[in-house]
Structure formats: C-alpha cells, structure tokens
CSV table of C-alpha atoms and ligand atoms in Angstrom, one decimal:
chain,number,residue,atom,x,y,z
A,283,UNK,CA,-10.4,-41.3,12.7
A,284,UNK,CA,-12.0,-42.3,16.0
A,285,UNK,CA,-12.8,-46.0,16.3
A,286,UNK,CA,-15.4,-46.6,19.5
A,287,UNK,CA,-14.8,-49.8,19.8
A,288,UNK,CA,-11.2,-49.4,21.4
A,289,UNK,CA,-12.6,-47.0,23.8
A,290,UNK,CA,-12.1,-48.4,27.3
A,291,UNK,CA,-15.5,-48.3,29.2
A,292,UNK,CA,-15.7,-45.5,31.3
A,293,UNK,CA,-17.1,-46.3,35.1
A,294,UNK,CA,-19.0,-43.1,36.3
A,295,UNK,CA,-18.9,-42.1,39.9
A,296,UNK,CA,-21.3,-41.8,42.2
A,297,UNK,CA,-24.4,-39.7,41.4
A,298,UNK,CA,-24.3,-36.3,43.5
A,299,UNK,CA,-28.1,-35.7,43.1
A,300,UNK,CA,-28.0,-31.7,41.4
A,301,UNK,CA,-26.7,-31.1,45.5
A,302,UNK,CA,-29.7,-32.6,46.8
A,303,UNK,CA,-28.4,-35.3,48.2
A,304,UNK,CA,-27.1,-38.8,46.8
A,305,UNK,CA,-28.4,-41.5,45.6
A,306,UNK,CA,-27.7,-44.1,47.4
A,307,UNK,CA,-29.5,-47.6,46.6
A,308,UNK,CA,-31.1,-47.7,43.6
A,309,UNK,CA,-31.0,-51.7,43.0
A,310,UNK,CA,-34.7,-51.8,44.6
A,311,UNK,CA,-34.2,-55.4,44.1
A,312,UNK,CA,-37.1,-57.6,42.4
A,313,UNK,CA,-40.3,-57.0,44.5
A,314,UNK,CA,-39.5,-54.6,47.4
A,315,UNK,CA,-38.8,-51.1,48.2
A,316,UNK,CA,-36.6,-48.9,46.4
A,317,UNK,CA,-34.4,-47.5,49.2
A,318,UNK,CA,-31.9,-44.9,47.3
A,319,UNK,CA,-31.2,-41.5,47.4
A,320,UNK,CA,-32.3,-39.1,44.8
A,321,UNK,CA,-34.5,-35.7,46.2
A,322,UNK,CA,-33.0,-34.4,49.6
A,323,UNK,CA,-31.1,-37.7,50.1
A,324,UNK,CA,-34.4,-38.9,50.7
A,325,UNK,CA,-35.9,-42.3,49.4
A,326,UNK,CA,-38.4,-43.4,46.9
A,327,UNK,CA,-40.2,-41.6,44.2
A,328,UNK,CA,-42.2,-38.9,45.9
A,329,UNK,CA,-44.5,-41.4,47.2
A,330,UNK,CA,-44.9,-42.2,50.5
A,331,UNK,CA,-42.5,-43.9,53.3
A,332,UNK,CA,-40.0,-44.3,49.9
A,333,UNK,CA,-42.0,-47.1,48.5
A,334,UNK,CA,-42.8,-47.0,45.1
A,335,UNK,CA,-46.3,-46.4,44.8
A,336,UNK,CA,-47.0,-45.9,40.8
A,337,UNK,CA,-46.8,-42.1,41.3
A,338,UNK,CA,-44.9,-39.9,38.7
A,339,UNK,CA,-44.8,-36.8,40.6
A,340,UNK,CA,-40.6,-36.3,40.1
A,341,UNK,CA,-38.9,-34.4,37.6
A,342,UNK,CA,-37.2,-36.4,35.2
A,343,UNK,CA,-39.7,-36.9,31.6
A,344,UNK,CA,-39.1,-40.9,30.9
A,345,UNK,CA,-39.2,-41.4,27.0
A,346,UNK,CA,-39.7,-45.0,26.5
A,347,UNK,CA,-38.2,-45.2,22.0
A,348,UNK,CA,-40.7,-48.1,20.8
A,349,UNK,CA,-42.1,-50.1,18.1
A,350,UNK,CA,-42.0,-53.9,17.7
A,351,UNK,CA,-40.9,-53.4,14.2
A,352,UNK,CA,-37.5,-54.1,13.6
A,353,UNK,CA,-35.0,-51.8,11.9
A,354,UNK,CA,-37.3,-48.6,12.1
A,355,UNK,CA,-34.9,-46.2,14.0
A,356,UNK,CA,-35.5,-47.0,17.7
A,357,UNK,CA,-31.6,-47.0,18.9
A,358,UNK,CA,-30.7,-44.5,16.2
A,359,UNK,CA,-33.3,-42.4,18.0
A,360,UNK,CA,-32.5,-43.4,21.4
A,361,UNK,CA,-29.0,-42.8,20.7
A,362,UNK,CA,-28.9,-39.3,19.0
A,363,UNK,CA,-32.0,-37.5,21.1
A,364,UNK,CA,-30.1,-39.0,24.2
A,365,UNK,CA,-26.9,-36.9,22.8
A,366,UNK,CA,-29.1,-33.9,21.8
A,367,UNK,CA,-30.5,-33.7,24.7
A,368,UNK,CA,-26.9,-33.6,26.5
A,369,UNK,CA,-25.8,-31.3,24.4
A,370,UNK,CA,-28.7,-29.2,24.9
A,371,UNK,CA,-27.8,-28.6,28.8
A,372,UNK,CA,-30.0,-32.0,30.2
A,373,UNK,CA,-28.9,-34.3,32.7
A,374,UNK,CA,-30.0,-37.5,30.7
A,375,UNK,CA,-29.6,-40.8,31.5
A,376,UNK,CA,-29.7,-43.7,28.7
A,377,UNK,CA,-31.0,-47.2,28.9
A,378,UNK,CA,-30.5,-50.0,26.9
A,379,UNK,CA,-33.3,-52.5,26.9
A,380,UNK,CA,-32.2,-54.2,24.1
A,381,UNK,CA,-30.4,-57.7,24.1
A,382,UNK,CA,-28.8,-56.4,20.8
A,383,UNK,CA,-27.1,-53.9,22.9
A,384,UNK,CA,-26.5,-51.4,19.7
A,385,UNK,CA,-27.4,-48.4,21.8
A,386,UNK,CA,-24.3,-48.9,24.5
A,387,UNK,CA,-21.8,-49.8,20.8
A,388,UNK,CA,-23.5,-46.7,19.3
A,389,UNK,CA,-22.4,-44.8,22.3
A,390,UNK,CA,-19.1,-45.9,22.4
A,391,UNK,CA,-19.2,-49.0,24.7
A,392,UNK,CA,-17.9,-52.5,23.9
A,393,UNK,CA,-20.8,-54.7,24.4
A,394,UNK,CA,-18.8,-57.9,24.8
A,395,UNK,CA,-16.5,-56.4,27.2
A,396,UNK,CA,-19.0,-55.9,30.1
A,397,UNK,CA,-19.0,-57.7,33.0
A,398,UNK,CA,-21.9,-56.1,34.4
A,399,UNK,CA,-25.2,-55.1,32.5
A,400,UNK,CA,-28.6,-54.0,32.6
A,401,UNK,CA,-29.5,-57.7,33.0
A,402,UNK,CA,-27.7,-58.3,36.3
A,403,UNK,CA,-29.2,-54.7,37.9
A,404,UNK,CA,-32.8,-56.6,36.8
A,405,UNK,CA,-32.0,-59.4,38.5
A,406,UNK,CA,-30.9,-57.3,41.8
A,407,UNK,CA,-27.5,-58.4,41.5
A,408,UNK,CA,-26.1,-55.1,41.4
A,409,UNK,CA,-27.0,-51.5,42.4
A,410,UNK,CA,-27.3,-49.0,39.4
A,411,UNK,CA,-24.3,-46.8,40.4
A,412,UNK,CA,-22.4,-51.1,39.7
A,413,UNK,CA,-23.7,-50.6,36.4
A,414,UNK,CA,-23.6,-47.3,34.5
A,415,UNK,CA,-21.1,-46.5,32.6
A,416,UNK,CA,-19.9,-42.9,31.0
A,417,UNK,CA,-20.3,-42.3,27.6
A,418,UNK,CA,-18.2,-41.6,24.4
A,419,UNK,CA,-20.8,-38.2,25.0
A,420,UNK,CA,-19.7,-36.1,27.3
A,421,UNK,CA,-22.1,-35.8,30.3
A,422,UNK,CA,-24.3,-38.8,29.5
A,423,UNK,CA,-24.8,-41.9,31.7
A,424,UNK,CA,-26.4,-45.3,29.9
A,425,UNK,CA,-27.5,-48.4,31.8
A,426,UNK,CA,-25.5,-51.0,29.3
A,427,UNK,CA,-26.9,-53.9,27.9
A,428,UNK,CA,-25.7,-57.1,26.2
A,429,UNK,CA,-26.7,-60.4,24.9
A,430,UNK,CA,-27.6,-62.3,27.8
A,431,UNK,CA,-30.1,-59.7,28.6
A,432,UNK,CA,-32.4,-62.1,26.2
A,433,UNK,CA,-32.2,-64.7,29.5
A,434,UNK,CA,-34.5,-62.0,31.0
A,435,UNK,CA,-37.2,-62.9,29.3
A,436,UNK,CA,-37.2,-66.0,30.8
A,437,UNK,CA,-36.1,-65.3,34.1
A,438,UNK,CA,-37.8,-62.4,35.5
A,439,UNK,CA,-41.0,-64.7,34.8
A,440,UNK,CA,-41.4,-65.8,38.4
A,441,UNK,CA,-40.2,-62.9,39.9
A,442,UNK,CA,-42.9,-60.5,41.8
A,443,UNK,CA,-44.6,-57.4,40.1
A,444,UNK,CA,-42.4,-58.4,36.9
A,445,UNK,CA,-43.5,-55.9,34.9
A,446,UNK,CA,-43.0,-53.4,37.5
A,447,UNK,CA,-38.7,-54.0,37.6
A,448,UNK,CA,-37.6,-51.5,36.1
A,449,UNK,CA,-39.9,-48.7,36.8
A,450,UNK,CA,-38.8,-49.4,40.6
A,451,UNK,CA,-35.4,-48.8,40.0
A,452,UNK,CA,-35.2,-46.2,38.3
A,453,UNK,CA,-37.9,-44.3,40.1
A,454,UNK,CA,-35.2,-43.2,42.0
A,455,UNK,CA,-33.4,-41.9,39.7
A,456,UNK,CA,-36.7,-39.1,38.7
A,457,UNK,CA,-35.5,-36.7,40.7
A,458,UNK,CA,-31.5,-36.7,39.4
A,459,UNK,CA,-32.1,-36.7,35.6
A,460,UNK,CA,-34.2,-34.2,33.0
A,461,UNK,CA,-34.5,-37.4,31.0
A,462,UNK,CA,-34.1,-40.8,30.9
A,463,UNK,CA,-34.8,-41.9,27.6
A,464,UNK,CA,-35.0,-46.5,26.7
A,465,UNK,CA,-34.5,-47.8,23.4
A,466,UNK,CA,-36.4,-51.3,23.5
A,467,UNK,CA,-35.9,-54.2,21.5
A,468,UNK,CA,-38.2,-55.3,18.3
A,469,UNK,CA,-40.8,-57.9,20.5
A,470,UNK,CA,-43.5,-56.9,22.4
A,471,UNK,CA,-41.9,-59.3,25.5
A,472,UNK,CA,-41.3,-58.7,29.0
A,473,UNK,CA,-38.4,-56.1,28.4
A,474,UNK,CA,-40.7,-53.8,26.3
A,475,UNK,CA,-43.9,-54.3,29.4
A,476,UNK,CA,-40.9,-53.4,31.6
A,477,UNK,CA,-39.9,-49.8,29.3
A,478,UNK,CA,-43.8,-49.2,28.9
A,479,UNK,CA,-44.3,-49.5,32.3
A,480,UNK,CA,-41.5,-47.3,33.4
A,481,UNK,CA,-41.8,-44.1,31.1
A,482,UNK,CA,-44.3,-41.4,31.0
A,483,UNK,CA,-43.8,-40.9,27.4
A,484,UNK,CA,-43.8,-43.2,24.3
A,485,UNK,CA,-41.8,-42.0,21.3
A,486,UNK,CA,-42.8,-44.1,18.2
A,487,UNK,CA,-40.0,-44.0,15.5
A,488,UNK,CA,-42.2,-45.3,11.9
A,489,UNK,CA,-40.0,-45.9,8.6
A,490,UNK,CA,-41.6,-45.5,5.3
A,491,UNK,CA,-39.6,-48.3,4.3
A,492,UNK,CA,-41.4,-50.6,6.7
A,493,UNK,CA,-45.0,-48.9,7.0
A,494,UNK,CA,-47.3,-50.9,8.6
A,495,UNK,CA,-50.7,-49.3,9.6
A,496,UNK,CA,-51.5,-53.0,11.3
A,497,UNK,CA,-48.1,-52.7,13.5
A,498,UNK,CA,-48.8,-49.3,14.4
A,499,UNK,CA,-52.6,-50.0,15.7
A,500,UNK,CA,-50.7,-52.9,17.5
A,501,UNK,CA,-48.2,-50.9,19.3
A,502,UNK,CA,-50.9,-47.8,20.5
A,503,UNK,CA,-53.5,-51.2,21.4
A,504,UNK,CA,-50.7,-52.2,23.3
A,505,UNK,CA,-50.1,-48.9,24.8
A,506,UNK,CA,-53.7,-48.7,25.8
A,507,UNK,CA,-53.6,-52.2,27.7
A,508,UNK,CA,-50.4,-51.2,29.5
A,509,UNK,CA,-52.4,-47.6,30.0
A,510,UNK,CA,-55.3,-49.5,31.3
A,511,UNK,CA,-53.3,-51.9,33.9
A,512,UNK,CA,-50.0,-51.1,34.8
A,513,UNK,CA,-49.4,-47.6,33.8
A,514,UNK,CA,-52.1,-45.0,33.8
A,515,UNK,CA,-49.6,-42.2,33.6
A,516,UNK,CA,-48.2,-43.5,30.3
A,517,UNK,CA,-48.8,-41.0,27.1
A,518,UNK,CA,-47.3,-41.2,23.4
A,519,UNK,CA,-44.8,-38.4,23.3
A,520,UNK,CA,-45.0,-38.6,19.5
A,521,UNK,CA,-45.0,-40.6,16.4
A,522,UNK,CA,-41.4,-39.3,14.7
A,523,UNK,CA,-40.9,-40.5,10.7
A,524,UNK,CA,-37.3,-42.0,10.0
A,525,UNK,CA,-35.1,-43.0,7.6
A,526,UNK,CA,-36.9,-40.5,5.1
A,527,UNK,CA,-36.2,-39.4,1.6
A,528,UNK,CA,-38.5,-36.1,1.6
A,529,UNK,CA,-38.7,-36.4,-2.5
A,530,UNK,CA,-40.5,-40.0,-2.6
A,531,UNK,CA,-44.1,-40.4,-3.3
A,532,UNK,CA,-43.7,-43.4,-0.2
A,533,UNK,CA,-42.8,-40.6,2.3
A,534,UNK,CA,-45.2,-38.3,1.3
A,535,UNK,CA,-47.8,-40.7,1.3
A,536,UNK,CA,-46.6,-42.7,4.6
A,537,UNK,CA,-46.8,-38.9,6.1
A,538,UNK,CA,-50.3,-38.3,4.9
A,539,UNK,CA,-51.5,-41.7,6.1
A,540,UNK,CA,-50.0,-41.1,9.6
A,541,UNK,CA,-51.0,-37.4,9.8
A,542,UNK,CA,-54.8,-38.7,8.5
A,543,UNK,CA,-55.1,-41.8,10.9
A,544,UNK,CA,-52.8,-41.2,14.3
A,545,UNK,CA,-53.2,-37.4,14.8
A,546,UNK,CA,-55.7,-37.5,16.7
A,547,UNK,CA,-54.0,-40.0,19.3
A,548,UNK,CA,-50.8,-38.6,19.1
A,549,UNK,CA,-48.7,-35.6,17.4
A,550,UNK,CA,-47.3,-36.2,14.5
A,551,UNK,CA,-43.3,-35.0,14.7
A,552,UNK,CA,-43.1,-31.8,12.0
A,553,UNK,CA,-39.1,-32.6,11.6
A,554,UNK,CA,-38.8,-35.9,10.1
A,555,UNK,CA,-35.5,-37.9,9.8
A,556,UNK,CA,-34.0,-38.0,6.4
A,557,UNK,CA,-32.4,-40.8,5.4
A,558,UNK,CA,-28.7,-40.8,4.8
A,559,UNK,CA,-25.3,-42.5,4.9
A,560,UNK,CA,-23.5,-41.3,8.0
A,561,UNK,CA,-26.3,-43.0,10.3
A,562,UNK,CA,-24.2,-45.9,9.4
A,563,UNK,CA,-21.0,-44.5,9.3
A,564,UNK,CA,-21.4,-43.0,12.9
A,565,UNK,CA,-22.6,-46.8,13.9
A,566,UNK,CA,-19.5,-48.5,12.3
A,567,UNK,CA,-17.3,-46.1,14.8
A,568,UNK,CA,-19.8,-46.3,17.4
A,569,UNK,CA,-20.3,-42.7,17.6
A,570,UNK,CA,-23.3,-40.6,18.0
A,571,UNK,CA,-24.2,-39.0,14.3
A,572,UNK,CA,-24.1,-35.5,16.3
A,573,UNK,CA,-20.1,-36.2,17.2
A,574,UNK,CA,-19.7,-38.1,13.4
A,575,UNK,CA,-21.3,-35.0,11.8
A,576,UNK,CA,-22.1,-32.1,13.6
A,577,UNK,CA,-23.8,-30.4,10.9
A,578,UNK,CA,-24.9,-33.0,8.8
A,579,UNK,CA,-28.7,-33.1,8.0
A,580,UNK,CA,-29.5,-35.6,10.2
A,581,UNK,CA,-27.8,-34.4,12.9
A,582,UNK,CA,-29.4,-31.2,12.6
A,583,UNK,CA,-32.4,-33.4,12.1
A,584,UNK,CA,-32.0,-34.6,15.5
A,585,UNK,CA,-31.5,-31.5,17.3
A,586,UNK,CA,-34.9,-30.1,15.8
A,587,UNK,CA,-36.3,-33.4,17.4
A,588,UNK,CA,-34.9,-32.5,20.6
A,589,UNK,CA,-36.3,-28.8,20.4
A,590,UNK,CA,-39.7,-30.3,19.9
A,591,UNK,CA,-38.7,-32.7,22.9
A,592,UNK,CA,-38.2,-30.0,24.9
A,593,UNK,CA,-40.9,-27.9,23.6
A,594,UNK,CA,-38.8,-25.1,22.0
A,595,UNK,CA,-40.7,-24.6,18.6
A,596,UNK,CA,-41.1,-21.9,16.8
A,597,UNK,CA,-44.8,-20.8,15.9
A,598,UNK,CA,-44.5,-22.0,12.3
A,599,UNK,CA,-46.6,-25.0,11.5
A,600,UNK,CA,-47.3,-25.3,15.5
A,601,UNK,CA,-51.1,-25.2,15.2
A,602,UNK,CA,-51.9,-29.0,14.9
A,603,UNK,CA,-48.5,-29.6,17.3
A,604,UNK,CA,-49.8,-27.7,20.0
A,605,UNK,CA,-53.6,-29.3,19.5
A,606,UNK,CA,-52.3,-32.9,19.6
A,607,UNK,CA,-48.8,-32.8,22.3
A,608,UNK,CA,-51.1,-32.8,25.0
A,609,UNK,CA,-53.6,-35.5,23.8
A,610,UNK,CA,-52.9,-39.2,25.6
A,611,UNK,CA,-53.6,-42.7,24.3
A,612,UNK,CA,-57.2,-43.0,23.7
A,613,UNK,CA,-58.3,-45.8,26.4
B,266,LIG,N1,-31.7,-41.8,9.3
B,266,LIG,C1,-31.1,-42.9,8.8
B,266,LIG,N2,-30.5,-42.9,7.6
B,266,LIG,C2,-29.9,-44.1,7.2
B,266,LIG,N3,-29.9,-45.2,7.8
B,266,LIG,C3,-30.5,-45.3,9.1
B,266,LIG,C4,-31.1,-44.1,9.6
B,266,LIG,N4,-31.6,-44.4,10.8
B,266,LIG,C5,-31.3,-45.7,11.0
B,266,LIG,N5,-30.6,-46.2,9.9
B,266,LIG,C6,-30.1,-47.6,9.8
B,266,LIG,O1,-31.2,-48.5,9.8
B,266,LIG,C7,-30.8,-49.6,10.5
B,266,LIG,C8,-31.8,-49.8,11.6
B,266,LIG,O2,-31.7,-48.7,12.5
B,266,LIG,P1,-31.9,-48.9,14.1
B,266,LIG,O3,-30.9,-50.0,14.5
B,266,LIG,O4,-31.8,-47.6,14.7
B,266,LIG,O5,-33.3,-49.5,14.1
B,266,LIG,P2,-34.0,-50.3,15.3
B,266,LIG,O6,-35.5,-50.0,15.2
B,266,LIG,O7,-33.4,-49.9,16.6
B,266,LIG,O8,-33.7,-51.8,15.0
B,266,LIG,P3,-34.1,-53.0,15.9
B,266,LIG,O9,-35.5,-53.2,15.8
B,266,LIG,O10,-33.3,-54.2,15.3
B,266,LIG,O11,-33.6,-52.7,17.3
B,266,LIG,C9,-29.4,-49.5,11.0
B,266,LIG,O12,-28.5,-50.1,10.1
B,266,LIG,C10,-29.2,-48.0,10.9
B,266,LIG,O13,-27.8,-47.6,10.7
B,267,LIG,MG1,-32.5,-51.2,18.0
C-alpha cells in the first residue's frame, strides 16, 4: 500500500525551458519586473523590454479551479486534471493557493515538512525554481502551499499592485508549461483576486450537495469585476458538476438548473464527476485518484474532463459545447 505521507519531498531541478532557453528569475519580487527566463532565454511575458505588461500572448492556458464554496471539489479537481493532463503528454505546472494546502498532501507532499512555500515566493523571498517541488506524479511540478500562507492575506496588503503577485511571477513561466492549473481556497480574499487575476480561464467545480444559485451569481459577478479591472483576458473555462450521483432527482435537477441559467455565460461540462469512495481513499494516501484507481469511474471521469480541457471531444452531444466554449463572462 503506498502511504504519501512518508514520501520525502522531491526538489525539482532547474527548468530547461522545452530547449528554449532557461528560466532564470522568476521571483519578480512584489512590484517590479519579472526578469527570468522562459521563451529564447529571453525575459518577461511577451510584452515588451520583459516587463509584465497584462498581456497573455504566451502559450501556457492558466486554469484558475474556483468557487468560494467550501467542499465542492476545487483541489479534487485541481489535483486530478493537473495529473490527467500529465498523463495526457502536458508540461503542467500545479499551484496551491490554498492555506489548507490539500492540493501539495493530495499530491504526495508533506505539508508540515516544508520549509519553503508558496507564501515565501509571494513575499519575494524566494525564486520559483526555491520553491517547486516534484510530485508523487511523474512529470508534474506544484508551487506548495501550507498554513501560514493564511498570513498572506494580511501581509501582501501594503505591498504594490497586490493583486497583481502572482500573475507576475508566473508570467514567466507561460512560455515553459501547456498548463498551469490553481486550486484556490473557499474565500473570495486576496489569494483568490491573486488566482483570478493570474489565469485565463476559470473552471467552476458546483456540487449538488451544496447548490447555491446565489453563490454561483457571486462567483461569475466576481469574475466580471476582476474582468472589468484587473484582468480583461479572464474567461470561465467551464462550470464542471462534482461529487454526483447520476440517479438522484438533486443531480438531475441541479444539472437542469445550471444548463437553464449559466449556459449562456459559460459551457456546461457534458462529463460530470460521480461521486464515490476512492476520492477519499486516494486523499487518505495522498495520491492522485488516477494513480489510486486507474480505471475507476472517477478517474475515467477525470480523463474525459481533461479531453474536453484540451478540446478532444467527440461529436456526440458537442452542439451546445461548441456554441458556449468560446463564450466569455458577460461584462
Ligand atoms: N467525486 C467525489 N466523490 C466523493 N467524494 C469527493 C469527490 N470529490 C471530492 N470529494 C470529497 O469531498 C470533500 C471536499 O472535496 P475538496 O477538498 O476537493 O473540495 P474543495 O472545494 O477543495 O474544499 P475547500 O473549499 O475546503 O477547499 C473531500 O473530503 C473530498 O474527498
Ligand atoms: Mg480545497
């Protein structure tokens, strides 16, 4: 049986940039220039003289997991696209945003083992190669986190272009990874502004279990405001149903409520996640549910998330899909 939590933390190497150079900085620091690597060794994000301009013009898609309700899927999400994306052939990059720090246990790290985290890279303290760590998934990086993340809060508060922190640092990194996906924590605070801010994408995991069609609005006002003033390039990548039992009247209802309400700001996910006992089983060993059960239905669940990800559906029931992945946040 593997048990996660004895893993020791694995300490990547330096990034070599898909051989177009390295990436060299990357801490960017609080208010200033990013001055890494990433694209031809060169700096910044493709916008000009390296600074970091609010331009998304590199590669990497930017997946922001998010929804101020608690316990509705966001690290299960984060965690398990982030591994089906690896697995898939991406270059993916994880970031946990989240003082609870269940994505880095759920991928294999001891939280309470780290002497370095998310929350120091905020704080410039140290660069991003200081901070990432391998995972229990082969091929995927994460950006850990831990409990005194929650000082962030208060502490990035006086710092220039707060909400901007994250975005800086790892515009740099656009040009290295497919995706960078961020599971955010359960409060619409300065770590979520930072995620919003950062991404191109929103993916919205909603639970049956804890439907709320004020929440919801909350989250895509929200969106709309962070749309509006710090992030014009920001779309929602999706609204994805979790923790689902396909047979209940409250799923099929919570669908058809979503699917008459949100699908004309967002698409709707066709695959939703069912609900079932070896999300928690491949928590307790701090395992991806891919590596705890390959070919268990929510695994396999996962992977058809990632094929809609990545734009690999079939034609079947791909009519409204195709009308509604393009459609942004309505300002
Ligand atoms: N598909 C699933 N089937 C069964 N249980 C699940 C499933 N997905 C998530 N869970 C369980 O539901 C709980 C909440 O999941 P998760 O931690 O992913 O939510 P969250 O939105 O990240 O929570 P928080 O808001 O606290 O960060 C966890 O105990 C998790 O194991
Ligand atoms: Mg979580």
């Amino acid at each position: 049986m593997k048990l996660g939590f004895n893993r020791k933390n694995k300490k990547t190497g330096g990034e070599d940039g898909d051989g177009n150079g390295e990436a060299n900085g990357g801490n960017g620091g609080n208010n200033g220039k990013v001055d890494g690597g990433g694209n031809n060794g060169k700096a910044g994000n493709g916008g000009k003289n390296g600074k970091v301009d609010g331009g998304v013009s590199a590669k990497a898609r930017v997946i922001a997991i998010a929804n101020q309700k608690g316990g509705v899927g966001k690290t299960t999400t984060t965690v398990n696209l982030s591994a089906c994306l690896t697995e898939a052939g991406k270059k993916v990059l994880t970031v946990d945003c989240d003082p609870q720090g269940n994505t880095t246990s759920g991928l294999g790290i001891d939280k309470n083992s780290l002497d370095k985290t998310i929350y120091n890279l905020l704080l410039g303290e140290y660069s991003l190669e200081e901070v990432m760590l391998e995972t229990v998934v082969d091929g995927l990086r994460l950006l850990p986190s831990s409990i005194n993340l929650a000082g962030a809060e208060i502490e990035l508060i006086g710092y220039n272009e707060r909400e901007y922190i994250l975005k800086k640092l790892l515009d740099v990194y656009r040009y290295i990874y497919d995706f960078i996906i961020i599971d955010s924590n359960p409060f619409l605070g300065l770590l979520t502004i930072n995620a919003l801010t950062a991404c191109n994408e929103v993916i919205i995991p909603v639970s049956p279990q804890f439907w709320s069609a004020t929440g919801l609005t909350d989250l895509i006002d929200t969106i709309n405001k962070i749309k509006r003033k710090l992030n014009p390039k920001i779309k929602i990548g999706g609204i994805l149903l979790t923790i689902c039992d396909e047979r209940t009247t409250l799923y099929k209802n919570t669908r058809e409520l979503v699917e008459t309400n949100y699908s004309g700001t967002a698409k709707i996910f066709n695959t939703a996640i069912p609900s079932t006992t070896k999300v928690g089983e491949a928590n307790y060993y701090s395992l991806s549910v891919m590596e705890h059960d390959p070919n268990g239905k929510a695994s396999i669940a996962y992977m058809n998330i990632a094929k809609e990800v990545l734009g690999n559906v079939g034609n079947e029931n791909n009519n409204k899909e195709s009308k509604n992945a393009t459609q942004t946040a309505t300002a």
